[in-house]
CSV table of C-alpha atoms in Angstrom, one decimal:
chain,number,residue,atom,x,y,z
G,1,MET,CA,0.0,0.0,0.0
G,2,THR,CA,1.4,3.4,-1.0
G,3,GLU,CA,1.3,6.4,1.3
G,4,SER,CA,-1.5,8.0,-0.6
G,5,ASP,CA,-3.5,4.7,-0.4
G,6,HIS,CA,-3.2,4.6,3.4
G,7,HIS,CA,-4.1,8.2,3.8
G,8,ALA,CA,-7.2,7.6,1.7
G,9,VAL,CA,-8.2,4.7,4.0
G,10,VAL,CA,-7.8,7.0,7.0
G,11,ARG,CA,-9.9,9.8,5.4
G,12,GLN,CA,-12.6,7.4,4.3
G,13,HIS,CA,-12.8,5.8,7.7
G,14,TYR,CA,-12.9,8.9,9.8
G,15,ASP,CA,-14.9,11.2,7.5
G,16,GLN,CA,-18.0,9.1,8.5
G,17,ARG,CA,-17.3,9.1,12.2
G,18,ALA,CA,-16.3,12.6,13.2
G,19,ASP,CA,-19.4,13.3,15.4
G,20,ALA,CA,-18.6,10.1,17.4
G,21,TYR,CA,-15.2,11.3,18.3
G,22,LEU,CA,-16.4,14.7,19.3
G,23,ALA,CA,-18.9,12.9,21.6
G,24,SER,CA,-16.4,10.3,22.9
G,25,SER,CA,-15.9,10.3,26.7
G,26,VAL,CA,-12.6,8.5,26.2
G,27,HIS,CA,-11.2,11.4,24.1
G,28,ALA,CA,-12.9,14.3,25.9
G,29,ALA,CA,-11.2,13.7,29.3
G,30,GLY,CA,-8.3,11.9,30.9
G,31,SER,CA,-5.2,12.4,33.0
G,32,ASP,CA,-3.1,12.8,29.9
G,33,LEU,CA,-5.3,15.7,28.7
G,34,ASP,CA,-4.8,17.3,32.1
G,35,LEU,CA,-1.0,16.8,31.8
G,36,ILE,CA,-1.0,18.4,28.3
G,37,ALA,CA,-3.0,21.3,29.5
G,38,GLY,CA,-0.9,21.8,32.5
G,39,ARG,CA,2.4,21.8,30.5
G,40,VAL,CA,1.3,23.7,27.3
G,41,GLY,CA,-1.0,26.1,29.2
G,42,GLU,CA,2.1,27.7,30.8
G,43,GLN,CA,2.8,29.4,27.4
G,44,SER,CA,0.1,32.0,27.1
G,45,GLY,CA,1.7,33.6,23.9
G,46,ALA,CA,2.3,30.3,22.2
G,47,VAL,CA,1.2,29.0,18.8
G,48,VAL,CA,0.5,25.3,19.3
G,49,LEU,CA,0.0,22.4,16.8
G,50,ASP,CA,-2.5,19.8,17.6
G,51,MET,CA,-1.5,17.0,15.2
G,52,GLY,CA,-4.2,14.4,14.5
G,53,CYS,CA,-6.7,16.6,16.3
G,54,GLY,CA,-9.6,14.2,15.7
G,55,GLY,CA,-12.7,15.5,17.5
G,56,GLY,CA,-10.7,18.5,18.7
G,57,HIS,CA,-10.5,17.9,22.4
G,58,VAL,CA,-6.8,19.0,22.8
G,59,SER,CA,-7.5,22.1,20.8
G,60,PHE,CA,-10.6,23.0,22.9
G,61,ARG,CA,-8.7,22.5,26.1
G,62,LEU,CA,-5.6,24.5,25.1
G,63,ALA,CA,-7.3,27.4,23.2
G,64,PRO,CA,-8.2,29.5,26.3
G,65,ALA,CA,-4.6,29.3,27.5
G,66,VAL,CA,-2.5,30.0,24.4
G,67,TRP,CA,-2.4,32.6,21.6
G,68,GLN,CA,-3.4,30.2,18.8
G,69,VAL,CA,-4.0,26.5,18.1
G,70,VAL,CA,-3.7,24.9,14.7
G,71,ALA,CA,-5.9,21.8,14.6
G,72,CYS,CA,-4.4,19.5,12.0
G,73,ASP,CA,-5.9,16.3,10.7
G,74,LEU,CA,-6.2,14.1,7.5
G,75,SER,CA,-10.0,14.0,7.6
G,76,PRO,CA,-11.9,16.9,6.2
G,77,SER,CA,-15.0,15.9,8.1
G,78,MET,CA,-13.1,15.9,11.4
G,79,LEU,CA,-11.9,19.4,10.6
G,80,ASP,CA,-15.4,20.5,9.7
G,81,THR,CA,-16.7,19.1,13.0
G,82,VAL,CA,-13.9,20.8,14.9
G,83,ALA,CA,-14.5,24.2,13.2
G,84,ALA,CA,-18.3,24.0,14.0
G,85,GLU,CA,-17.6,23.2,17.6
G,86,VAL,CA,-15.0,26.0,17.8
G,87,ALA,CA,-17.6,28.4,16.5
G,88,ARG,CA,-20.2,27.1,19.0
G,89,ARG,CA,-17.7,27.6,21.9
G,90,GLY,CA,-16.5,31.0,20.7
G,91,LEU,CA,-12.9,29.9,20.4
G,92,ALA,CA,-11.7,32.3,17.7
G,93,ASN,CA,-8.0,31.4,18.1
G,94,VAL,CA,-8.4,27.9,16.7
G,95,VAL,CA,-7.7,27.3,13.0
G,96,THR,CA,-7.8,24.1,11.0
G,97,MET,CA,-5.4,22.6,8.5
G,98,GLN,CA,-5.6,19.3,6.6
G,99,SER,CA,-2.3,17.4,6.4
G,100,ALA,CA,-0.6,14.1,7.2
G,101,ALA,CA,1.9,14.1,10.0
G,102,GLU,CA,4.7,13.0,7.7
G,103,THR,CA,4.4,16.0,5.3
G,104,LEU,CA,3.5,19.1,7.3
G,105,PRO,CA,2.9,22.3,5.3
G,106,PHE,CA,4.6,24.5,7.9
G,107,ALA,CA,8.0,26.2,8.0
G,108,ALA,CA,10.7,25.0,10.4
G,109,ASP,CA,10.5,26.4,13.9
G,110,SER,CA,6.9,27.5,13.6
G,111,PHE,CA,5.4,26.3,16.9
G,112,ALA,CA,6.2,26.7,20.6
G,113,ALA,CA,4.5,23.4,21.3
G,114,VAL,CA,3.3,20.4,19.3
G,115,VAL,CA,0.9,17.8,20.6
G,116,SER,CA,-0.3,14.4,19.3
G,117,ARG,CA,-3.0,12.5,21.3
G,118,TYR,CA,-4.4,9.1,20.2
G,119,SER,CA,-3.3,9.8,16.6
G,120,ALA,CA,0.2,8.3,16.0
G,121,HIS,CA,-1.0,4.7,15.8
G,122,HIS,CA,-2.7,5.7,12.5
G,123,TRP,CA,0.4,7.3,10.9
G,124,ARG,CA,1.9,5.3,8.0
G,125,ASP,CA,5.4,6.2,9.1
G,126,LEU,CA,5.7,7.0,12.8
G,127,ALA,CA,9.4,7.9,12.5
G,128,ALA,CA,8.8,10.4,9.7
G,129,GLY,CA,5.9,12.0,11.6
G,130,ILE,CA,8.1,12.4,14.7
G,131,ARG,CA,10.8,14.0,12.6
G,132,GLU,CA,8.3,16.4,11.0
G,133,LEU,CA,7.0,17.5,14.4
G,134,HIS,CA,10.6,18.1,15.5
G,135,ARG,CA,11.2,20.2,12.4
G,136,VAL,CA,8.3,22.5,12.9
G,137,LEU,CA,8.9,22.9,16.6
G,138,LYS,CA,11.0,25.9,17.8
G,139,PRO,CA,14.3,25.2,19.6
G,140,GLY,CA,13.5,24.8,23.3
G,141,GLY,CA,9.8,24.0,22.5
G,142,VAL,CA,7.9,21.2,24.1
G,143,ALA,CA,6.4,18.1,22.3
G,144,ILE,CA,3.9,15.9,23.9
G,145,PHE,CA,2.9,12.5,22.5
G,146,SER,CA,0.0,10.6,24.1
G,147,ASP,CA,-0.9,7.2,22.7
G,148,LEU,CA,-1.8,3.6,23.3
G,149,LEU,CA,1.2,1.4,24.0
G,150,ALA,CA,1.8,-2.2,22.8
G,151,PRO,CA,3.2,-4.5,25.5
G,152,GLU,CA,6.8,-5.5,25.2
G,153,ALA,CA,6.0,-9.2,25.0
G,154,ALA,CA,5.4,-10.4,21.4
G,155,LEU,CA,2.5,-12.6,22.3
G,156,LEU,CA,0.6,-9.7,23.8
G,157,ASP,CA,1.7,-7.2,21.2
G,158,THR,CA,0.4,-9.4,18.3
G,159,TRP,CA,-2.9,-9.9,20.0
G,160,LEU,CA,-3.5,-6.2,20.5
G,161,GLN,CA,-2.6,-5.2,17.0
G,162,SER,CA,-4.9,-7.9,15.7
G,163,VAL,CA,-8.0,-6.7,17.6
G,164,GLU,CA,-7.1,-3.1,16.7
G,165,LEU,CA,-7.0,-3.8,13.0
G,166,LEU,CA,-10.2,-5.8,13.0
G,167,ARG,CA,-11.9,-2.8,14.7
G,168,ASP,CA,-10.4,-0.1,12.5
G,169,PRO,CA,-8.8,-0.6,9.1
G,170,SER,CA,-6.9,2.6,9.4
G,171,HIS,CA,-4.9,1.3,12.3
G,172,VAL,CA,-1.2,0.9,11.6
G,173,ARG,CA,0.5,-0.1,14.9
G,174,ASN,CA,0.6,0.7,18.6
G,175,ALA,CA,4.3,1.2,19.3
G,176,ARG,CA,6.0,-0.2,22.4
G,177,LEU,CA,7.4,2.2,25.0
G,178,ALA,CA,11.0,1.3,24.1
G,179,GLU,CA,10.2,2.0,20.4
G,180,TRP,CA,8.8,5.5,21.3
G,181,ALA,CA,11.9,6.3,23.3
G,182,GLN,CA,14.2,5.1,20.5
G,183,LEU,CA,12.3,7.1,17.8
G,184,LEU,CA,12.2,10.3,19.8
G,185,GLY,CA,15.9,10.0,20.5
G,186,ALA,CA,16.7,9.4,16.9
G,187,ALA,CA,14.8,12.6,15.9
G,188,ASP,CA,17.0,14.5,18.4
G,189,PHE,CA,14.2,15.1,21.0
G,190,ALA,CA,15.3,15.2,24.6
G,191,ILE,CA,12.8,13.2,26.6
G,192,GLU,CA,11.9,14.9,29.9
G,193,GLN,CA,9.1,12.7,31.2
G,194,ILE,CA,7.4,9.4,30.5
G,195,THR,CA,4.1,8.7,32.2
G,196,THR,CA,2.3,5.3,31.8
G,197,ALA,CA,-1.2,4.3,32.8
G,198,ARG,CA,-4.0,1.9,32.0
G,199,LEU,CA,-7.1,2.8,30.0
G,200,ARG,CA,-10.3,0.8,30.3
G,201,LEU,CA,-12.2,0.4,27.0
G,202,GLU,CA,-15.9,-0.3,27.3
G,203,PHE,CA,-16.5,-2.8,24.4
G,204,ALA,CA,-19.8,-1.6,23.0
G,205,SER,CA,-18.8,2.1,22.7
G,206,TRP,CA,-15.3,1.1,21.5
G,207,VAL,CA,-16.6,-0.7,18.5
G,208,GLY,CA,-19.6,1.6,18.1
G,209,ARG,CA,-17.4,4.7,17.8
G,210,THR,CA,-15.8,3.2,14.7
G,211,HIS,CA,-19.0,1.6,13.3
G,212,THR,CA,-17.2,-1.7,13.2
G,213,PRO,CA,-19.1,-4.2,11.1
G,214,ASP,CA,-20.7,-7.2,12.9
G,215,ALA,CA,-18.4,-9.7,11.2
G,216,GLN,CA,-15.4,-8.0,12.6
G,217,VAL,CA,-17.0,-7.5,16.0
G,218,GLN,CA,-17.6,-11.2,16.2
G,219,ALA,CA,-14.0,-11.9,15.0
G,220,ILE,CA,-12.7,-9.7,17.9
G,221,ARG,CA,-14.9,-11.6,20.4
G,222,THR,CA,-13.6,-14.9,19.0
G,223,LEU,CA,-10.0,-13.7,19.5
G,224,GLN,CA,-10.9,-12.7,23.1
G,225,ALA,CA,-12.5,-16.1,23.8
G,226,SER,CA,-9.7,-18.1,22.3
G,227,ALA,CA,-6.9,-16.0,23.9
G,228,SER,CA,-4.5,-17.6,26.4
G,229,GLY,CA,-5.1,-17.1,30.1
G,230,GLU,CA,-2.0,-14.9,30.1
G,231,THR,CA,-3.4,-12.7,27.4
G,232,ARG,CA,-6.9,-12.4,29.0
G,233,ARG,CA,-5.3,-11.6,32.4
G,234,TYR,CA,-3.0,-8.9,30.9
G,235,PHE,CA,-5.8,-7.1,29.1
G,236,ASP,CA,-8.3,-7.8,31.9
G,237,VAL,CA,-10.9,-9.0,29.3
G,238,ALA,CA,-14.4,-9.0,30.8
G,239,GLU,CA,-17.4,-11.2,29.8
G,240,ASP,CA,-18.9,-8.3,27.8
G,241,GLY,CA,-15.6,-7.8,25.8
G,242,SER,CA,-14.4,-4.7,27.7
G,243,PHE,CA,-10.7,-4.7,28.3
G,244,SER,CA,-7.7,-2.6,29.4
G,245,VAL,CA,-4.7,-1.3,27.5
G,246,ASP,CA,-1.5,0.5,28.3
G,247,THR,CA,-1.0,4.2,27.5
G,248,GLY,CA,2.0,6.4,27.5
G,249,VAL,CA,2.6,10.2,27.5
G,250,PHE,CA,6.0,11.3,26.3
G,251,VAL,CA,7.1,14.9,27.1
G,252,ALA,CA,10.1,15.9,25.1
G,253,CYS,CA,11.8,19.1,24.1
G,254,LYS,CA,13.7,20.3,21.0
G,255,ARG,CA,17.3,21.0,22.0
G,256,LEU,CA,18.5,24.6,21.8
């Protein structure tokens, strides 16, 4: 699959689901969102990039505290949804831009802060996206990446990627914590903080948000039922299909 093919899959998938992500309680709140707001909100005069903005929750949270937020996403419908909500909330300092993370249309050193939340596992080339965010970040600026993490064990990693892809054809890969650290270092980011947590995913809303077809929902339930005891314990799989995943927040800066 070429880069343009994958980006088309992402757009097609999320153009039909923008309202669900605006309404998602998983995306609208969380300790990682509080961390992002606490760190970036210290920069009242900053221009901030929200890469992979989705339903816009990072942009909405940061807008009152900074000078401008650029909400960037591949999906035009996501951006239309964000723009409508921005207007409803009276957040005049949020602007939208359509772009992939790997090819950002911004000059070097454009932003005081860059943020990506629950987006990077859809990027075709995670390393390229991280390098681009480093390029557009000002020296001394802060970058915050929040995403689901794959477990270090191959058995658990493979199981998670399988259920993710069955749910969402635009899924590429949840990276492991060690991979994130390596990629950030390779892009010349200096990592300041890593925070991990567990996120509980309620099954019905998890598959409902992506309008996952019944056949794929049943395939996921089959994978859950046939998983080893070790796998079911790690992900804390419940009878209704709900389960828990690892998350990570990486705070890094661009060296002066």
